[in-house]
Structure formats: C-alpha cells, structure tokens
Short mmCIF file of C-alpha atoms in Angstrom, two decimals:
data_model
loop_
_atom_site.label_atom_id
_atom_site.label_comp_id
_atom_site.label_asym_id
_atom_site.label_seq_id
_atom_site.Cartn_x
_atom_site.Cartn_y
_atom_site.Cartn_z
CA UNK B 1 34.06 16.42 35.98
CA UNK B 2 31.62 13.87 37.62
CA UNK B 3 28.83 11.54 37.40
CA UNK B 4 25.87 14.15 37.44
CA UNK B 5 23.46 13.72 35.33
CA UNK B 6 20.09 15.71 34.68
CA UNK B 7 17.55 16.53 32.11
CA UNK B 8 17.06 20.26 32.86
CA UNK B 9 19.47 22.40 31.52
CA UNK B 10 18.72 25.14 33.83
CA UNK B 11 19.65 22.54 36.80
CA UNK B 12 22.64 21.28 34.87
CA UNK B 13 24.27 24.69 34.67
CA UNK B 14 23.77 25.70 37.95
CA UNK B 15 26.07 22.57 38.68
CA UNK B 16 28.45 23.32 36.13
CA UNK B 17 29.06 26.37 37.76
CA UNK B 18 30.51 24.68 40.94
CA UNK B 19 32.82 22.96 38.95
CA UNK B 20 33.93 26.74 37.39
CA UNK B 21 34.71 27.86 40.50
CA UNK B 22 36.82 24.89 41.64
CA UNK B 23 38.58 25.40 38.19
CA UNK B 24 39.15 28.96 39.13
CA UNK B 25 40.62 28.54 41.89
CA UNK B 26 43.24 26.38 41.16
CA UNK B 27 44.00 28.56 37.77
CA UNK B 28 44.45 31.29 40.30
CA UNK B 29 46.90 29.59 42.11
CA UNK B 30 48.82 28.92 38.92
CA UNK B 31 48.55 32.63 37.53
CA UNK B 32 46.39 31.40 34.66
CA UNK B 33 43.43 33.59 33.45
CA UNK B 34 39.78 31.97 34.24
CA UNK B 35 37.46 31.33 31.66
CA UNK B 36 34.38 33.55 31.28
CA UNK B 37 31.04 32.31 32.73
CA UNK B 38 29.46 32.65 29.14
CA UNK B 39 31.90 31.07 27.75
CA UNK B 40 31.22 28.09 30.03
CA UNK B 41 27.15 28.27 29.27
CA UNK B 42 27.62 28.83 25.68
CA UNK B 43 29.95 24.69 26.11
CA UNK B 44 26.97 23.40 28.48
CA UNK B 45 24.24 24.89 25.72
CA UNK B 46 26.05 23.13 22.39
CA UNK B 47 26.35 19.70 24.61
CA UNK B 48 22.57 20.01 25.86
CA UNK B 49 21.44 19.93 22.29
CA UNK B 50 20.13 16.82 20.80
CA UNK B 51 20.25 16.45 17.08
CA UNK B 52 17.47 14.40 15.23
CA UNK B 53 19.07 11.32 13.49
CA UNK B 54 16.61 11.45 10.86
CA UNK B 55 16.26 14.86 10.25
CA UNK B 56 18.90 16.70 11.67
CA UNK B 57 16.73 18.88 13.37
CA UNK B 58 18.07 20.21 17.11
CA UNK B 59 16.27 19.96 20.00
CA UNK B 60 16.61 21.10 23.09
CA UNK B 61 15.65 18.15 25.73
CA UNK B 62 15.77 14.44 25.61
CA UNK B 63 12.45 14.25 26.07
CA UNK B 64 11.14 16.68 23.78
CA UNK B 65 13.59 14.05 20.63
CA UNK B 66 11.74 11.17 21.86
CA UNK B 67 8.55 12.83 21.15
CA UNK B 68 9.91 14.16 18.17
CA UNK B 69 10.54 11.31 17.19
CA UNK B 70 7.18 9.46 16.87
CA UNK B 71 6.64 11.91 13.96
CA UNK B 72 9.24 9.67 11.98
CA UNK B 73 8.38 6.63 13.51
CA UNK B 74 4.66 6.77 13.28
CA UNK B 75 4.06 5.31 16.55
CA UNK B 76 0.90 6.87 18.85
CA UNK B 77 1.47 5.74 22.56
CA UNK B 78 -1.24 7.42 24.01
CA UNK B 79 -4.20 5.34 23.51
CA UNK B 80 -8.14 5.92 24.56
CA UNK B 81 -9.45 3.51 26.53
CA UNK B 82 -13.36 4.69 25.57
CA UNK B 83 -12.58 5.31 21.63
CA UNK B 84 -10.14 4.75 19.09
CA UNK B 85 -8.59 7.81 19.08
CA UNK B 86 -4.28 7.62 19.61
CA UNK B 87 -1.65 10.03 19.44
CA UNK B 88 1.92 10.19 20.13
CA UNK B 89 1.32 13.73 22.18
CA UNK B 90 0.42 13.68 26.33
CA UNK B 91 -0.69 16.74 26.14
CA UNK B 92 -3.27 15.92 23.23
CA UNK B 93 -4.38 12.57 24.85
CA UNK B 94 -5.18 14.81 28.29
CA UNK B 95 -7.15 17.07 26.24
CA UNK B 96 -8.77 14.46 24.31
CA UNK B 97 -9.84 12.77 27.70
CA UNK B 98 -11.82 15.71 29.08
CA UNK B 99 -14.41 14.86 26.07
CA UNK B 100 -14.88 11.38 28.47
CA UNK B 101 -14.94 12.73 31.76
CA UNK B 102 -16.96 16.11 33.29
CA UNK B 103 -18.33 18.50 31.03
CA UNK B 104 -17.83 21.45 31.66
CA UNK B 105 -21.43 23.08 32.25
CA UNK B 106 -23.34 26.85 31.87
CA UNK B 107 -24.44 28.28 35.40
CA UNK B 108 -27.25 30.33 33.03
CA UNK B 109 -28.24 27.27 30.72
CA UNK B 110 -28.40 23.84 30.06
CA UNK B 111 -25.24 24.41 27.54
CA UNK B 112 -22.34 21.41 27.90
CA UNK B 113 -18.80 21.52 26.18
CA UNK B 114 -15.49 19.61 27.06
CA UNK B 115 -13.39 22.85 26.12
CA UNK B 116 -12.55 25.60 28.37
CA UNK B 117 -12.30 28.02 25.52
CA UNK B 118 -15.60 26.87 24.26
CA UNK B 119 -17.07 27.66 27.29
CA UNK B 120 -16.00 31.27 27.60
CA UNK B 121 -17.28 31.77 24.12
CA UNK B 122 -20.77 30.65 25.53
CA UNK B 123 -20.70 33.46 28.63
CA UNK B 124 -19.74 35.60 26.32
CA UNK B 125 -23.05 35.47 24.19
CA UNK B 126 -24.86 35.67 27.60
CA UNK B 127 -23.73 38.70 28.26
CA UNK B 128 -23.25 40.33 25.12
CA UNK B 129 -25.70 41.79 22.81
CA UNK B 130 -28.24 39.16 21.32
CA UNK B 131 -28.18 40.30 17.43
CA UNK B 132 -30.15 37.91 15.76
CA UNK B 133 -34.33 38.23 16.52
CA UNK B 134 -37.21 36.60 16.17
CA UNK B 135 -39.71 38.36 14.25
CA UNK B 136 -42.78 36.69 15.43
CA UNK B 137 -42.18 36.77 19.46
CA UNK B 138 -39.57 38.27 21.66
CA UNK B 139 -36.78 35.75 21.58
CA UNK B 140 -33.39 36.67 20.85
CA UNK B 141 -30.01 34.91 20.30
CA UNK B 142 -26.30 35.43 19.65
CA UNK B 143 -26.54 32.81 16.73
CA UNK B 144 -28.66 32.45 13.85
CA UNK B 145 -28.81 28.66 13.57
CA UNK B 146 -30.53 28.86 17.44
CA UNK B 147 -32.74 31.39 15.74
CA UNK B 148 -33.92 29.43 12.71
CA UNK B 149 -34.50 26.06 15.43
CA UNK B 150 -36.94 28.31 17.66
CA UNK B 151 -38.99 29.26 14.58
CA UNK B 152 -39.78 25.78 13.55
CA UNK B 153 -40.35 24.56 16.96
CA UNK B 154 -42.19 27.95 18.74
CA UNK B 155 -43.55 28.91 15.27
CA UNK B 156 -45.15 26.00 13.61
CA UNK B 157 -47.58 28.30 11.64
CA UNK B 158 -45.25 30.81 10.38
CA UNK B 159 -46.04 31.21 6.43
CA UNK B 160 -43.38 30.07 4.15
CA UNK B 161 -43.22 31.60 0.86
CA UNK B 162 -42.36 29.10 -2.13
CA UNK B 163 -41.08 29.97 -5.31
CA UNK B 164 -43.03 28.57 -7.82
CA UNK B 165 -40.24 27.98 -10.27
CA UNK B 166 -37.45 26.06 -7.98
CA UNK B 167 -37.15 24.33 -4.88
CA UNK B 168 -36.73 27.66 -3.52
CA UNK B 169 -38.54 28.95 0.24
CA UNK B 170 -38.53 30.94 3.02
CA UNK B 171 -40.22 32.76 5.78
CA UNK B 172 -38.84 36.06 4.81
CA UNK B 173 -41.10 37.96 2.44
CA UNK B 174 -38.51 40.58 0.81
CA UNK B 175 -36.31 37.48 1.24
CA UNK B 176 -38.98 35.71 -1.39
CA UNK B 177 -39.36 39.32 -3.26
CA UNK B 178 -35.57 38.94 -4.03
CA UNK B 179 -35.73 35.85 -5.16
CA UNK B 180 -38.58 36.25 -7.65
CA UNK B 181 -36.30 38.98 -8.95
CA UNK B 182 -33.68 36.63 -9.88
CA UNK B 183 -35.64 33.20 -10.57
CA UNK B 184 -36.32 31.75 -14.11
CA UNK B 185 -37.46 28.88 -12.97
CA UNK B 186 -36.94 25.73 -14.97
CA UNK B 187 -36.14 27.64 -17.82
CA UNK B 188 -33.56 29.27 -15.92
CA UNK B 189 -31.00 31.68 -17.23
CA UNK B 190 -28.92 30.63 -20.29
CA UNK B 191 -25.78 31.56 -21.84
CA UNK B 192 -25.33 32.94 -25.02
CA UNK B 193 -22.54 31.33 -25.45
CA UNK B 194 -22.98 27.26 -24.76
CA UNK B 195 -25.93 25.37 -23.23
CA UNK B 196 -25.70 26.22 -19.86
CA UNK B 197 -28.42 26.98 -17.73
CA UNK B 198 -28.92 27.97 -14.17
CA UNK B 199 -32.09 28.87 -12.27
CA UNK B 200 -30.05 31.65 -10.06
CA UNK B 201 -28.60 34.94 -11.80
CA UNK B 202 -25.48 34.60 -9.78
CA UNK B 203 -24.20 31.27 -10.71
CA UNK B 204 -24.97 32.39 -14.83
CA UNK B 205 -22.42 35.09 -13.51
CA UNK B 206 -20.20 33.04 -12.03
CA UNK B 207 -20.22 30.71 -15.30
CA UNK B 208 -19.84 33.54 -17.93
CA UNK B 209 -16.29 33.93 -16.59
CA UNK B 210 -15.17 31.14 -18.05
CA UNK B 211 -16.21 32.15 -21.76
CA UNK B 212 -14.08 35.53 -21.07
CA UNK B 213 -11.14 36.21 -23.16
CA UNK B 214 -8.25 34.53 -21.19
CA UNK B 215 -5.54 36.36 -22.77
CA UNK B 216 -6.48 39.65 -22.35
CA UNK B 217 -3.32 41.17 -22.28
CA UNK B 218 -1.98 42.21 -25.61
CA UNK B 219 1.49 43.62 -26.38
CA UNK B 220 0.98 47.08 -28.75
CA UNK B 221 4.22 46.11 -30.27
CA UNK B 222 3.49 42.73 -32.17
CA UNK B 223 0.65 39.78 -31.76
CA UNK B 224 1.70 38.75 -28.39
CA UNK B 225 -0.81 37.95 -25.78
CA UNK B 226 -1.15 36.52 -22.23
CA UNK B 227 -2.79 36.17 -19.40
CA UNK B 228 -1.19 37.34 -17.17
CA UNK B 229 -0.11 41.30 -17.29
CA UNK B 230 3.04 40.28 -15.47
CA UNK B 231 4.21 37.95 -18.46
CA UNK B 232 3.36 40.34 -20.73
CA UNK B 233 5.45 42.84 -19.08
CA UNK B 234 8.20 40.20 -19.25
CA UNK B 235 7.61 39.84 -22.78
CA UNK B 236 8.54 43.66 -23.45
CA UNK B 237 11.51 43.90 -21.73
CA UNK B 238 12.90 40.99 -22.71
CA UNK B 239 11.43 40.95 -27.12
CA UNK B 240 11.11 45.30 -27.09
CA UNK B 241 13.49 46.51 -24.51
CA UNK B 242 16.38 43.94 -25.00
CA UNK B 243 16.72 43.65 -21.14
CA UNK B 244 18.09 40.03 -19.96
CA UNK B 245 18.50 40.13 -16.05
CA UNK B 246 18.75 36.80 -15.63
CA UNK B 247 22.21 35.85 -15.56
CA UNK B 248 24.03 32.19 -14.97
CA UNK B 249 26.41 32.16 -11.95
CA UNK B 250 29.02 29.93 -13.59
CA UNK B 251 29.41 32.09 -17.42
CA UNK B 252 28.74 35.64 -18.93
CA UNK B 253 25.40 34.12 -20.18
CA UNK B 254 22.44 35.94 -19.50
CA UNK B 255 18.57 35.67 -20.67
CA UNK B 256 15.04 36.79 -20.29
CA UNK B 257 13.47 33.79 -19.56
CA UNK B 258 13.82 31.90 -16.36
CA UNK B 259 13.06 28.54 -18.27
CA UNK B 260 15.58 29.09 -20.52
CA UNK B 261 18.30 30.30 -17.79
CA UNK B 262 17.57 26.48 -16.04
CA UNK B 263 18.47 24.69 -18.95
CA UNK B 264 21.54 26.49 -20.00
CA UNK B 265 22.64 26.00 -16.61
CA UNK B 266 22.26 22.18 -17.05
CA UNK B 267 25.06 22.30 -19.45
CA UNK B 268 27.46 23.02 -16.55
CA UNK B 269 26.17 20.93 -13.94
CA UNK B 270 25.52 18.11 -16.70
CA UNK B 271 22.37 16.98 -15.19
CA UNK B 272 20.01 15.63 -17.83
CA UNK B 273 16.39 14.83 -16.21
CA UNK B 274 14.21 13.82 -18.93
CA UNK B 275 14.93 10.28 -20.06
CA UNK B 276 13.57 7.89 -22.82
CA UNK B 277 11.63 5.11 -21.77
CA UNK B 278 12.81 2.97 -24.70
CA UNK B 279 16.50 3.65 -24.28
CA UNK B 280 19.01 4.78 -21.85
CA UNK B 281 19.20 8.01 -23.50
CA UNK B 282 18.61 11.26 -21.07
CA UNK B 283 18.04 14.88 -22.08
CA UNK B 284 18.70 18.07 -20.46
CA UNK B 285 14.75 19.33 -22.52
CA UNK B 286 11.56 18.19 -23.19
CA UNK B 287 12.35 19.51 -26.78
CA UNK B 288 15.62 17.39 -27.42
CA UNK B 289 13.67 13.84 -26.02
CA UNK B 290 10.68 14.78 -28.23
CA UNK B 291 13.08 14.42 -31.02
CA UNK B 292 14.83 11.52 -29.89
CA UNK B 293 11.34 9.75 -29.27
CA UNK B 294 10.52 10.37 -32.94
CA UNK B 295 13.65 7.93 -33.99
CA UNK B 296 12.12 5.19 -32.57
CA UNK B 297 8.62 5.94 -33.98
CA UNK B 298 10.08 6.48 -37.43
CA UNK B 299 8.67 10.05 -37.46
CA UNK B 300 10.03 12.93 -39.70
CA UNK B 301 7.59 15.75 -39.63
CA UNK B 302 10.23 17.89 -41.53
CA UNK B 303 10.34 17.56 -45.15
CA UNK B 304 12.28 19.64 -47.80
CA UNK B 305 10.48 21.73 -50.36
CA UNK B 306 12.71 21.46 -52.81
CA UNK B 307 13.13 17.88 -52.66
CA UNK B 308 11.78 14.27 -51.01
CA UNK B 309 14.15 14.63 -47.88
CA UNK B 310 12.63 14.36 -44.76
CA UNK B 311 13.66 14.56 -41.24
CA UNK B 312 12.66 14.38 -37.78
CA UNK B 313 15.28 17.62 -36.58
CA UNK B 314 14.40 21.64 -37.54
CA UNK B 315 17.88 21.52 -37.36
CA UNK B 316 18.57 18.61 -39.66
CA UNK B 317 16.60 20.23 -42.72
CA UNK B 318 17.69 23.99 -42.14
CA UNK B 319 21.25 22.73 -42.72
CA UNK B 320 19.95 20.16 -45.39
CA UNK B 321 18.74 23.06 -47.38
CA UNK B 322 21.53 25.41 -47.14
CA UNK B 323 24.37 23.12 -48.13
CA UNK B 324 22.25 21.13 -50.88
CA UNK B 325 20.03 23.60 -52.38
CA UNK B 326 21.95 27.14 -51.55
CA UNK B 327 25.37 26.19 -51.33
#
C-alpha cells in the first residue's frame, strides 16, 4: 500500500489498519463486503514472521533472527574490554559487565556481590533464623562453611579428635564416636567376594552391589532371566502368552520384539545400514554382515555331523543335512 516500514509489529498493524479503512470505504461504495479486521492481522502476523534459513525455525522480529543467528554462525559480538569473556547476547554482556563495575554492597556487613539476586539471598540470612552454631562461643550463621571458618580462626585450641586408623578428624566427639564405629583402619573392610577393601562401611556397601545377581528376574515358565522386570514381562507375553502388539504399518506382520519389528520393516523401505568394510556389500542386520564377513575370512564355524561339510550359514547346513542325509 506504501513505503512504511517498521520493526514492531504492534506499530505496523496499527498502520495497516488505516489502510483497512480506506479499503472499506471504497468497497462500500462498490457494494462489496469488507474484510474482517482478524482476517487482516492474521495476513500482517504470517508476513511479520521471519523464518531461519538454516533451521527453519520462525521468529518473530528481525532482530531477534539476527541474534538467532550467531548460534549458527558462531560469532560473539559482544566483547569485554577487562577479560576475555564474549558472547553473541546484549543482554548477557550487560550482565557480565556489572562483575567490572559497582558491587553491589550489604548495609549490615562487609558482604560484596555483582548479582542482584545474590544480594537478596544475603538479607535474607540477616534476617532469618541463624541455624548453624558455634558450640564453643555464641556465634551463629545461616551457613555452615562461615561456621567451620570462625572455628579455626576464633577457636585455635578447639580439640580435634583423630582416628587412629585413617586420615580421619574432627572436632565433633559423637562425630569421632561414629566414626570409630565404622573404621577398620588400614585393614579396612573386605569383600568376600574379590580383593576389595575400603576403610569406610559405606563405600564396602556401595561396592557389594556390583557382585549382586544382575539378572534377578526369572521367568517361572522356562530358564529365562533378565534384568530388568519390564523385559521379563515382555518375555511372557510375547514366549507364554503369544501376544505380538507390535505391528508393521505397511503389512499384516506383527511381533513381540521391537528389534525385530525395525528390521522387518527394512524390507519395505529397503534401507540396508550395516555395510562391509571390504566390499560394497550392505545389510539390513548385524547377523546377515557377520556372515558375509566370514567369506572373506574363510570362516565356516558350521560343520556337518554326518559328514566333512562345513559352512559359514545355520542356514546353509540345516538345508545341507536335510536334502543329503534325510532326503
């Protein structure tokens, strides 16, 4: 309609609208029937939108694609002149730059911080409830590592208890008694099961785990065992209870196994991932290029019992045996 151009799309439909009622007038005149103000927005909205070249994604503003698009590009405009910190967000780099200028400071203490948030945090242990205390004098603190600085500065002559068996101390005596309750010292505890040995209870705990029987779950139907109890329940509907819900989209097959529905479904689409590196040959299963692999490496695990023929396919000596030796 004109030459106007803007970058806020509040501002740009606000002039649109002038041109709507110009257009509705002279519809009027001509009997026609006006279009609808949303009808007009919705337009103005689809030709606002900018659409990532890269990605595809849509955004809103010009301004807010350019930005988006240092992401692809890689590129960090906003530089620090007093470190070497860069990024490609203003709002970041402002943020950043309030760790270079005033610090923000505590009316009730000497505390300093750059952050706003940080700050807050701080007035809010003033005036809340000062949990952790010092045993030897009256101080108190809303954070335990101010607590454990004042006793080794204020309370130079505090008593440390030592464990006599490991590295272990402290200046809490049922702290120690704990301890001592747990401690083997050098010794340490062992397992029963391997060579390991830990001075602390808790890590022989921790370690034990991994002699535990991992396949704990056992089907009461046959020798199957997993573990996981959600694969075994898989294995019961599928080997006990027949069920097959997994079905492919383009036949009547169906299956049990999700590993086996993905390479059925291969067969239609004709993709074959797994390829030989000695050969052009591809193969829709690790199973069909492990026996392709063994024809270059001469391999033929299979052998007749009946006979000397070998063979490097199941398949190949199943048949071999039916039509030469039961036929």
């Amino acid at each position: 309609h004109c030459g106007y151009k803007s970058n806020k799309r509040i501002i740009f439909i606000g002039h649109m609208k002038k041109h709507q009622k110009k257009i509705e007038r002279v519809r009027t005149r001509k009997g026609e029937t006006p279009p609808k103000t949303s009808e007009i927005n919705r337009n103005t909205k689809s030709k606002a939108q900018k659409i990532c070249p890269v990605c595809g994604v849509k955004i809103g503003q010009k301004s807010m694609l350019s930005r988006h698009m240092h992401i692809h590009t890689g590129k960090k405009p906003h530089k620090c002149q007093h470190c070497d910190y860069r990024t490609y967000r203003a709002d970041h780099f402002k943020r950043h730059l309030t760790k270079h200028a005033g610090l923000l400071e505590c009316y009730e203490c000497n505390f300093k911080t750059a952050y706003r948030s940080t700050l807050i945090n701080h007035f809010k242990a003033h005036r809340g409830e000062q949990k952790y205390c010092c045993d030897y004098c009256d101080f108190k603190t809303h954070w335990r590592a101010s607590l454990i600085s004042h006793e080794k500065r204020k309370h130079t002559e505090i008593e440390y208890h030592k464990c006599d068996k490991c590295d272990y101390n402290t200046s809490k005596f049922h702290l120690y008694v704990s301890h001592l309750n747990l401690c083997k010292g050098e010794d340490g505890w062992k397992c029963e099961k391997c060579n390991y040995k830990t001075s602390q209870r808790t890590l022989l705990i921790l370690h034990m785990k991994n002699h535990e029987d991992d396949f704990k779950h056992r089907c009461q139907e046959c020798d199957y065992k997993s573990k996981f109890h959600s694969h075994l329940m898989r294995h019961v509907r599928a080997r006990h209870l027949g069920e097959k819900p997994l079905q492919c989209y383009h036949c009547t097959y169906r299956c049990s196994d999700r590993t086996h529905l993905i390479r059925h479904v291969r067969r239609h689409s004709g993709v074959k991932p797994f390829r030989c590196k000695q050969c052009p040959y591809r193969a829709r299963s690790t199973n069909n290029l492990k026996r392709h692999i063994q024809t270059h490496t001469g391999e033929k695990p299979f052998g007749c019992s009946t006979c000397d023929f070998r063979t490097a396919d199941r398949r190949t000596i199943t048949n071999h045996i039916f039509r030469r030796h039961m036929g």
